[in-house]
Amino acid sequence: DGATPMPNRKGIAINNASNVIIGTNSDGINDASEGNVISANATHGIEIVGGGGSHTIAGNLIGTTPDGLTGLGDQSPGITIGGNSVNNVIGGSTAAQRNVISGNAGAGVRIRSTQGNTTVTGNFIGVDKTGGVALTNNGDGVVIDRSPDNTIGGTSVGERNIISGNSGYGISVNFAEAIGNSIQGNYIGTDVTGTIGVGNSLSGVYMVFAGASNVIGGSTPGAGNLISGNSQRGIFLSATNGVVVQGNLIGTNATGAAGLGNVNDGVFFSGSGNNTIGGGQAGAGNLISGNGGYGIALSQATAIDNKIQGNLIGLNAAGNGLIGNSRAGIYTWGGATDNLIGTDGDGVDDAGETNTISGNAFAGISLSSGSNIVAGNHIGTDVSGTIALGNSGNGITIDGADSSTIGGLDVGNVI
């Protein structure tokens, strides 16, 4: 009946094989009925190890009953991909290719392949088949451990994963070997409409000790993620360098017109350097509004040489109304230093590098450590810099931040 547990040790195990299809073959004939129910197993739902690869997992219910509405979890991750397995695809861009990976005792998807290049796209991970109700995986939605060049999501609507309702992080990326991963176009912490919070119990995206060239979002249309409604932070970067965060909505609904805040900060750096939040080119700026803590917070002495550019912090997507964060728009403390907030004045995309930081509950910017640069921003105005939309506290507070620079030649702030 698909609802009475009769566990195998693993549902499906693939070892040193290639080109296996689990679920629909996507030939357009009976695709919707080709998926499997892979649930209630004593360890993994699906485990792929060894060499080989180019497997496709599509159209399955992994950890649920046949109606996709009730959890019947596997007792480890729903899907694990390890060893040297490469070029695998989980999901697809059509409804028939979508996996529901929910209700499992471990993570929804765990990728620990040393070769990487797995694509996870178009799935519901941590919610039921409707995409509106939490059906919790008892771990992170997606875990990338020591694995490079994986893609979570995509730029089209069909490639969007809903990664919500999990008891850990929405997505976690861990350790130095995890380089070149791309997280794009997903809804992380909301329902399928992007209007109702179905938060993950920890932060939406968490990166710790991760290597360089990981990207959260992007400047191309459709690349940005919606990261809202989570029970901790939107994005948490810990001891991570070289991450690019662009084009995301962090703390609002899918249109950017109303708040759907993460409980704590929008973006939090803990000892992370050389990261870019936003940018000067079209589409690179993030909307970071409506969160229960700071918009962006930087802490520890190794939080250095970060660039925060072109973002709307505390406003709506149009830049003409307020969705304030509950603390300062940007906050540095604990030794964070040598960070750039605003334009570098090099003549390349300078106008696009302006942050607009308005409507926040405390100061627009609060500098409590380091020697940071604040230049070319609109603080307490709309995006045009011509209409007052003040922060509730000071425009800029400097308290213990030695040798900081406010403004510069041709790059003064509007405060």
Short mmCIF file of C-alpha atoms in Angstrom, two decimals:
data_model
loop_
_atom_site.label_atom_id
_atom_site.label_comp_id
_atom_site.label_asym_id
_atom_site.label_seq_id
_atom_site.Cartn_x
_atom_site.Cartn_y
_atom_site.Cartn_z
CA ASP A 1 0.00 0.00 0.00
CA GLY A 2 3.04 2.27 0.12
CA ALA A 3 2.19 3.35 3.64
CA THR A 4 3.23 0.39 5.80
CA PRO A 5 6.96 0.38 6.66
CA MET A 6 8.79 -2.78 5.48
CA PRO A 7 12.36 -1.44 5.44
CA ASN A 8 15.27 -2.54 3.35
CA ARG A 9 18.68 -1.54 4.66
CA LYS A 10 18.93 0.88 1.72
CA GLY A 11 16.25 1.60 -0.80
CA ILE A 12 18.57 1.73 -3.84
CA ALA A 13 22.37 1.39 -3.80
CA ILE A 14 24.47 2.19 -6.88
CA ASN A 15 28.17 1.34 -6.74
CA ASN A 16 30.65 1.97 -9.58
CA ALA A 17 27.98 2.18 -12.27
CA SER A 18 26.90 4.80 -14.80
CA ASN A 19 23.82 6.11 -16.59
CA VAL A 20 21.17 4.70 -14.25
CA ILE A 21 17.70 6.27 -14.35
CA ILE A 22 15.71 6.17 -11.11
CA GLY A 23 12.20 7.37 -11.87
CA THR A 24 11.01 9.04 -15.03
CA ASN A 25 13.01 8.79 -18.26
CA SER A 26 11.51 12.13 -19.40
CA ASP A 27 10.58 10.90 -22.84
CA GLY A 28 7.16 12.52 -22.59
CA ILE A 29 5.30 9.19 -22.38
CA ASN A 30 3.75 8.42 -18.98
CA ASP A 31 6.38 10.57 -17.27
CA ALA A 32 4.10 11.48 -14.38
CA SER A 33 3.52 7.82 -13.44
CA GLU A 34 7.10 6.57 -13.72
CA GLY A 35 8.32 7.78 -10.32
CA ASN A 36 9.08 5.47 -7.41
CA VAL A 37 8.14 5.69 -3.73
CA ILE A 38 11.41 5.17 -1.84
CA SER A 39 10.59 5.44 1.84
CA ALA A 40 10.93 3.88 5.31
CA ASN A 41 14.30 2.23 4.62
CA ALA A 42 16.68 1.58 7.52
CA THR A 43 19.42 3.85 6.14
CA HIS A 44 19.52 5.77 2.85
CA GLY A 45 16.69 6.10 0.41
CA ILE A 46 19.22 6.24 -2.47
CA GLU A 47 23.01 5.97 -2.10
CA ILE A 48 25.41 6.43 -5.02
CA VAL A 49 29.10 5.71 -4.37
CA GLY A 50 32.24 4.70 -6.24
CA GLY A 51 33.16 5.87 -9.69
CA GLY A 52 30.96 6.33 -12.69
CA GLY A 53 28.04 8.71 -12.65
CA SER A 54 25.71 10.49 -15.06
CA HIS A 55 22.76 9.11 -13.11
CA THR A 56 19.30 10.70 -13.21
CA ILE A 57 16.95 10.72 -10.20
CA ALA A 58 13.63 12.24 -11.24
CA GLY A 59 9.95 12.14 -10.38
CA ASN A 60 10.25 10.15 -7.16
CA LEU A 61 8.77 10.45 -3.67
CA ILE A 62 11.66 9.91 -1.27
CA GLY A 63 10.62 9.76 2.38
CA THR A 64 6.85 10.13 1.97
CA THR A 65 3.71 8.09 1.41
CA PRO A 66 2.40 7.69 -2.17
CA ASP A 67 0.26 10.81 -1.96
CA GLY A 68 3.32 12.89 -1.07
CA LEU A 69 1.52 14.42 1.91
CA THR A 70 2.72 12.36 4.88
CA GLY A 71 6.22 11.58 6.03
CA LEU A 72 7.48 7.99 5.89
CA GLY A 73 11.13 8.77 6.14
CA ASP A 74 14.26 6.88 5.31
CA GLN A 75 16.52 6.78 8.37
CA SER A 76 19.53 8.47 6.76
CA PRO A 77 19.63 11.12 4.04
CA GLY A 78 17.03 10.72 1.34
CA ILE A 79 19.78 10.84 -1.32
CA THR A 80 23.55 10.55 -0.79
CA ILE A 81 26.06 10.94 -3.62
CA GLY A 82 29.66 10.13 -2.70
CA GLY A 83 32.93 8.68 -3.90
CA ASN A 84 34.00 9.75 -7.37
CA SER A 85 30.50 9.81 -8.82
CA VAL A 86 30.16 12.72 -11.22
CA ASN A 87 27.67 14.53 -13.49
CA ASN A 88 24.51 13.37 -11.72
CA VAL A 89 21.12 15.07 -12.00
CA ILE A 90 18.53 15.15 -9.22
CA GLY A 91 15.20 16.47 -10.52
CA GLY A 92 14.57 18.50 -13.65
CA SER A 93 12.72 21.51 -14.95
CA THR A 94 9.25 19.92 -15.35
CA ALA A 95 6.70 18.93 -12.72
CA ALA A 96 7.02 15.27 -13.77
CA GLN A 97 10.77 15.37 -13.07
CA ARG A 98 10.36 16.89 -9.62
CA ASN A 99 11.38 14.74 -6.66
CA VAL A 100 9.74 15.28 -3.28
CA ILE A 101 12.56 14.60 -0.82
CA SER A 102 11.01 15.08 2.59
CA GLY A 103 10.35 13.41 5.91
CA ASN A 104 13.74 11.70 6.16
CA ALA A 105 15.69 11.20 9.38
CA GLY A 106 18.81 12.75 7.85
CA ALA A 107 19.38 15.45 5.28
CA GLY A 108 17.26 15.64 2.17
CA VAL A 109 20.25 15.47 -0.21
CA ARG A 110 23.88 14.97 0.77
CA ILE A 111 26.61 15.48 -1.84
CA ARG A 112 30.09 14.37 -0.81
CA SER A 113 31.45 13.33 -4.19
CA THR A 114 35.07 14.36 -4.67
CA GLN A 115 34.30 14.97 -8.36
CA GLY A 116 31.12 16.99 -7.80
CA ASN A 117 29.21 18.34 -10.79
CA THR A 118 25.84 17.21 -9.46
CA THR A 119 22.79 19.30 -10.39
CA VAL A 120 19.85 19.51 -7.96
CA THR A 121 16.99 21.26 -9.70
CA GLY A 122 13.23 21.62 -9.51
CA ASN A 123 12.72 19.60 -6.30
CA PHE A 124 10.63 20.01 -3.16
CA ILE A 125 12.98 19.38 -0.23
CA GLY A 126 11.46 19.53 3.26
CA VAL A 127 7.90 20.27 2.14
CA ASP A 128 5.05 18.08 0.96
CA LYS A 129 3.92 17.53 -2.61
CA THR A 130 1.89 20.77 -2.60
CA GLY A 131 4.98 22.81 -1.77
CA GLY A 132 3.08 24.57 0.98
CA VAL A 133 3.39 22.48 4.14
CA ALA A 134 6.54 21.48 6.03
CA LEU A 135 7.39 17.77 5.84
CA THR A 136 10.63 18.02 7.68
CA ASN A 137 13.91 16.31 6.91
CA ASN A 138 15.68 15.90 10.25
CA GLY A 139 18.81 17.63 9.01
CA ASP A 140 19.78 20.13 6.34
CA GLY A 141 17.81 20.33 3.13
CA VAL A 142 20.94 20.03 0.96
CA VAL A 143 24.47 19.37 2.27
CA ILE A 144 27.58 19.84 0.13
CA ASP A 145 30.59 18.34 1.94
CA ARG A 146 34.06 18.75 0.39
CA SER A 147 32.54 18.62 -3.09
CA PRO A 148 33.18 21.07 -5.98
CA ASP A 149 31.21 22.52 -8.87
CA ASN A 150 27.70 21.48 -7.91
CA THR A 151 24.61 23.45 -8.95
CA ILE A 152 21.60 23.84 -6.66
CA GLY A 153 18.70 25.34 -8.64
CA GLY A 154 18.90 27.31 -11.87
CA THR A 155 17.69 30.49 -13.51
CA SER A 156 14.30 29.30 -14.83
CA VAL A 157 11.15 28.89 -12.73
CA GLY A 158 11.08 25.16 -13.43
CA GLU A 159 14.61 24.74 -12.07
CA ARG A 160 13.70 26.33 -8.74
CA ASN A 161 14.02 24.11 -5.68
CA ILE A 162 11.79 24.74 -2.68
CA ILE A 163 14.12 24.05 0.26
CA SER A 164 12.07 24.77 3.36
CA GLY A 165 10.85 23.29 6.61
CA ASN A 166 14.03 21.33 7.37
CA SER A 167 15.29 20.98 10.93
CA GLY A 168 18.81 22.13 10.04
CA TYR A 169 20.07 24.62 7.46
CA GLY A 170 18.33 25.02 4.15
CA ILE A 171 21.66 24.54 2.32
CA SER A 172 25.07 24.00 3.93
CA VAL A 173 28.42 24.07 2.12
CA ASN A 174 31.36 22.79 4.12
CA PHE A 175 35.19 22.62 3.99
CA ALA A 176 37.91 23.85 1.66
CA GLU A 177 37.32 21.32 -1.11
CA ALA A 178 33.82 22.76 -1.62
CA ILE A 179 34.68 25.28 -4.35
CA GLY A 180 32.83 26.60 -7.37
CA ASN A 181 29.36 25.66 -6.15
CA SER A 182 26.38 27.64 -7.42
CA ILE A 183 23.12 28.24 -5.52
CA GLN A 184 20.63 29.98 -7.80
CA GLY A 185 16.94 30.66 -8.19
CA ASN A 186 15.73 28.77 -5.13
CA TYR A 187 13.09 29.53 -2.53
CA ILE A 188 14.77 28.82 0.80
CA GLY A 189 12.47 29.11 3.83
CA THR A 190 9.17 29.84 2.08
CA ASP A 191 6.32 27.98 0.42
CA VAL A 192 6.08 27.51 -3.34
CA THR A 193 4.39 30.91 -3.79
CA GLY A 194 7.14 32.79 -1.99
CA THR A 195 4.61 34.56 0.21
CA ILE A 196 4.37 32.32 3.30
CA GLY A 197 7.22 31.39 5.61
CA VAL A 198 8.03 27.67 5.95
CA GLY A 199 11.32 28.30 7.66
CA ASN A 200 14.27 26.02 8.05
CA SER A 201 15.14 25.71 11.74
CA LEU A 202 18.62 27.17 11.27
CA SER A 203 19.89 29.62 8.65
CA GLY A 204 18.82 29.56 5.03
CA VAL A 205 22.34 29.17 3.57
CA TYR A 206 25.38 28.30 5.71
CA MET A 207 28.96 28.12 4.48
CA VAL A 208 31.80 27.14 6.86
CA PHE A 209 35.47 26.80 5.89
CA ALA A 210 34.26 26.59 2.29
CA GLY A 211 36.65 27.23 -0.56
CA ALA A 212 36.63 30.05 -3.08
CA SER A 213 34.32 30.85 -5.97
CA ASN A 214 31.06 29.74 -4.41
CA VAL A 215 28.13 31.82 -5.67
CA ILE A 216 24.80 32.52 -3.95
CA GLY A 217 22.53 34.05 -6.59
CA GLY A 218 23.88 36.03 -9.52
CA SER A 219 23.28 39.14 -11.59
CA THR A 220 21.52 37.42 -14.51
CA PRO A 221 17.69 37.32 -14.52
CA GLY A 222 16.33 34.49 -12.40
CA ALA A 223 19.63 33.73 -10.67
CA GLY A 224 18.77 35.34 -7.34
CA ASN A 225 17.37 33.25 -4.50
CA LEU A 226 14.53 34.09 -2.15
CA ILE A 227 15.97 33.47 1.34
CA SER A 228 13.30 34.38 3.86
CA GLY A 229 11.34 33.09 6.82
CA ASN A 230 14.19 31.05 8.34
CA SER A 231 14.52 30.66 12.09
CA GLN A 232 18.07 32.02 12.26
CA ARG A 233 19.90 34.04 9.62
CA GLY A 234 19.30 34.33 5.90
CA ILE A 235 22.94 33.72 4.94
CA PHE A 236 25.67 32.77 7.45
CA LEU A 237 29.30 32.79 6.23
CA SER A 238 31.81 31.39 8.74
CA ALA A 239 35.57 31.39 8.02
CA THR A 240 34.78 31.45 4.31
CA ASN A 241 36.50 33.47 1.60
CA GLY A 242 35.69 34.47 -1.95
CA VAL A 243 31.91 34.01 -1.85
CA VAL A 244 29.78 36.15 -4.19
CA VAL A 245 26.24 36.98 -3.01
CA GLN A 246 24.19 38.76 -5.69
CA GLY A 247 20.65 39.39 -6.79
CA ASN A 248 18.93 37.78 -3.81
CA LEU A 249 15.84 38.74 -1.83
CA ILE A 250 16.74 38.22 1.82
CA GLY A 251 13.92 38.78 4.30
CA THR A 252 11.07 39.73 1.95
CA ASN A 253 8.43 37.96 -0.10
CA ALA A 254 9.04 36.95 -3.71
CA THR A 255 8.08 40.34 -5.12
CA GLY A 256 10.12 42.32 -2.62
CA ALA A 257 7.04 44.31 -1.68
CA ALA A 258 6.53 43.03 1.87
CA GLY A 259 8.59 41.62 4.70
CA LEU A 260 9.00 37.89 5.31
CA GLY A 261 11.94 38.21 7.62
CA ASN A 262 14.52 35.77 8.79
CA VAL A 263 14.42 35.73 12.59
CA ASN A 264 17.97 37.02 12.96
CA ASP A 265 20.31 38.87 10.57
CA GLY A 266 19.91 38.96 6.83
CA VAL A 267 23.61 38.26 6.13
CA PHE A 268 26.18 37.46 8.83
CA PHE A 269 29.96 37.20 8.35
CA SER A 270 31.92 35.46 11.11
CA GLY A 271 35.61 35.73 10.35
CA SER A 272 35.03 35.67 6.60
CA GLY A 273 37.01 37.79 4.18
CA ASN A 274 37.24 38.77 0.53
CA ASN A 275 33.54 38.20 -0.04
CA THR A 276 31.31 40.33 -2.27
CA ILE A 277 27.75 41.23 -1.28
CA GLY A 278 26.17 42.85 -4.32
CA GLY A 279 28.16 44.71 -6.95
CA GLY A 280 27.94 47.56 -9.39
CA GLN A 281 26.63 45.80 -12.46
CA ALA A 282 22.92 45.59 -13.24
CA GLY A 283 21.11 42.96 -11.18
CA ALA A 284 23.98 42.37 -8.75
CA GLY A 285 22.54 44.17 -5.73
CA ASN A 286 20.64 42.28 -3.06
CA LEU A 287 17.44 43.33 -1.30
CA ILE A 288 18.10 42.79 2.43
CA SER A 289 15.06 43.92 4.38
CA GLY A 290 12.55 42.90 7.01
CA ASN A 291 14.94 40.76 9.06
CA GLY A 292 14.78 40.46 12.84
CA GLY A 293 18.41 41.40 13.40
CA TYR A 294 20.92 43.43 11.39
CA GLY A 295 20.68 43.68 7.64
CA ILE A 296 24.37 42.77 7.33
CA ALA A 297 26.70 42.06 10.26
CA LEU A 298 30.47 41.51 10.12
CA SER A 299 32.38 40.13 13.11
CA GLN A 300 35.91 39.06 14.08
CA ALA A 301 39.29 40.35 13.00
CA THR A 302 39.43 38.03 10.00
CA ALA A 303 36.30 39.63 8.53
CA ILE A 304 38.42 41.77 6.21
CA ASP A 305 38.40 43.06 2.65
CA ASN A 306 34.72 42.38 2.08
CA LYS A 307 32.81 44.53 -0.40
CA ILE A 308 29.19 45.56 0.21
CA GLN A 309 27.92 47.35 -2.88
CA GLY A 310 24.74 48.18 -4.73
CA ASN A 311 22.30 46.76 -2.18
CA LEU A 312 18.94 47.97 -0.88
CA ILE A 313 18.97 47.50 2.89
CA GLY A 314 15.72 48.22 4.73
CA LEU A 315 13.62 49.16 1.69
CA ASN A 316 11.27 47.47 -0.74
CA ALA A 317 12.41 46.26 -4.15
CA ALA A 318 11.38 49.53 -5.79
CA GLY A 319 13.54 51.47 -3.33
CA ASN A 320 10.72 53.87 -2.47
CA GLY A 321 9.17 52.30 0.64
CA LEU A 322 10.38 50.86 3.91
CA ILE A 323 10.73 47.25 5.07
CA GLY A 324 13.21 47.95 7.83
CA ASN A 325 15.51 45.48 9.51
CA SER A 326 15.03 45.36 13.28
CA ARG A 327 18.56 46.52 14.08
CA ALA A 328 21.14 48.54 12.14
CA GLY A 329 21.35 48.19 8.40
CA ILE A 330 25.08 47.31 8.52
CA TYR A 331 27.09 46.56 11.68
CA THR A 332 30.81 45.86 12.15
CA TRP A 333 32.19 44.57 15.47
CA GLY A 334 34.71 42.21 17.04
CA GLY A 335 37.63 43.48 14.97
CA ALA A 336 36.08 43.44 11.48
CA THR A 337 38.22 45.82 9.44
CA ASP A 338 39.26 47.04 5.99
CA ASN A 339 35.82 46.45 4.55
CA LEU A 340 34.34 48.64 1.81
CA ILE A 341 30.72 49.77 2.12
CA GLY A 342 29.79 51.51 -1.11
CA THR A 343 31.76 52.59 -4.15
CA ASP A 344 35.49 52.19 -4.71
CA GLY A 345 35.57 55.28 -6.91
CA ASP A 346 37.54 53.61 -9.69
CA GLY A 347 35.20 54.88 -12.38
CA VAL A 348 33.84 51.42 -13.23
CA ASP A 349 30.18 50.90 -12.25
CA ASP A 350 30.53 53.50 -9.48
CA ALA A 351 26.88 54.57 -9.71
CA GLY A 352 25.71 50.98 -9.37
CA GLU A 353 27.87 50.42 -6.30
CA THR A 354 25.80 52.80 -4.16
CA ASN A 355 24.02 51.09 -1.28
CA THR A 356 20.73 52.59 -0.11
CA ILE A 357 20.40 51.97 3.62
CA SER A 358 17.16 53.31 5.05
CA GLY A 359 14.27 52.54 7.37
CA ASN A 360 16.23 50.38 9.78
CA ALA A 361 15.36 50.38 13.47
CA PHE A 362 18.73 51.61 14.73
CA ALA A 363 21.51 53.34 12.77
CA GLY A 364 21.88 52.98 9.05
CA ILE A 365 25.51 51.92 9.56
CA SER A 366 27.12 51.19 12.94
CA LEU A 367 30.91 50.83 13.01
CA SER A 368 32.17 49.34 16.28
CA SER A 369 35.49 47.98 15.09
CA GLY A 370 38.20 48.31 12.53
CA SER A 371 39.22 50.75 9.86
CA ASN A 372 36.42 50.54 7.33
CA ILE A 373 35.43 52.74 4.37
CA VAL A 374 31.91 54.09 3.84
CA ALA A 375 31.66 55.93 0.53
CA GLY A 376 29.06 56.87 -2.05
CA ASN A 377 25.99 55.56 -0.22
CA HIS A 378 22.44 56.87 0.27
CA ILE A 379 21.69 56.63 3.98
CA GLY A 380 18.20 57.60 5.11
CA THR A 381 16.76 58.30 1.67
CA ASP A 382 14.96 56.50 -1.13
CA VAL A 383 17.01 54.91 -3.91
CA SER A 384 17.19 58.19 -5.80
CA GLY A 385 18.73 59.97 -2.84
CA THR A 386 16.12 62.72 -3.03
CA ILE A 387 13.30 61.66 -0.67
CA ALA A 388 13.67 61.20 3.08
CA LEU A 389 13.19 57.61 4.35
CA GLY A 390 15.13 57.82 7.56
CA ASN A 391 16.63 55.18 9.79
CA SER A 392 15.30 55.33 13.35
CA GLY A 393 18.73 56.04 14.81
CA ASN A 394 21.78 57.83 13.46
CA GLY A 395 22.73 57.76 9.83
CA ILE A 396 26.20 56.52 10.77
CA THR A 397 27.43 55.66 14.27
CA ILE A 398 31.18 55.32 14.93
CA ASP A 399 31.89 53.74 18.30
CA GLY A 400 35.34 52.23 18.70
CA ALA A 401 36.10 52.00 14.96
CA ASP A 402 39.52 53.64 14.71
CA SER A 403 40.62 55.33 11.50
CA SER A 404 37.45 54.64 9.54
CA THR A 405 36.85 56.77 6.45
CA ILE A 406 33.44 58.30 5.71
CA GLY A 407 33.26 59.56 2.15
CA GLY A 408 36.08 60.45 -0.21
CA LEU A 409 36.99 62.44 -3.24
CA ASP A 410 33.97 62.39 -5.60
CA VAL A 411 32.35 59.58 -3.57
CA GLY A 412 30.63 61.37 -0.72
CA ASN A 413 27.62 59.84 1.03
CA VAL A 414 24.13 61.33 1.12
CA ILE A 415 23.09 61.15 4.77
#
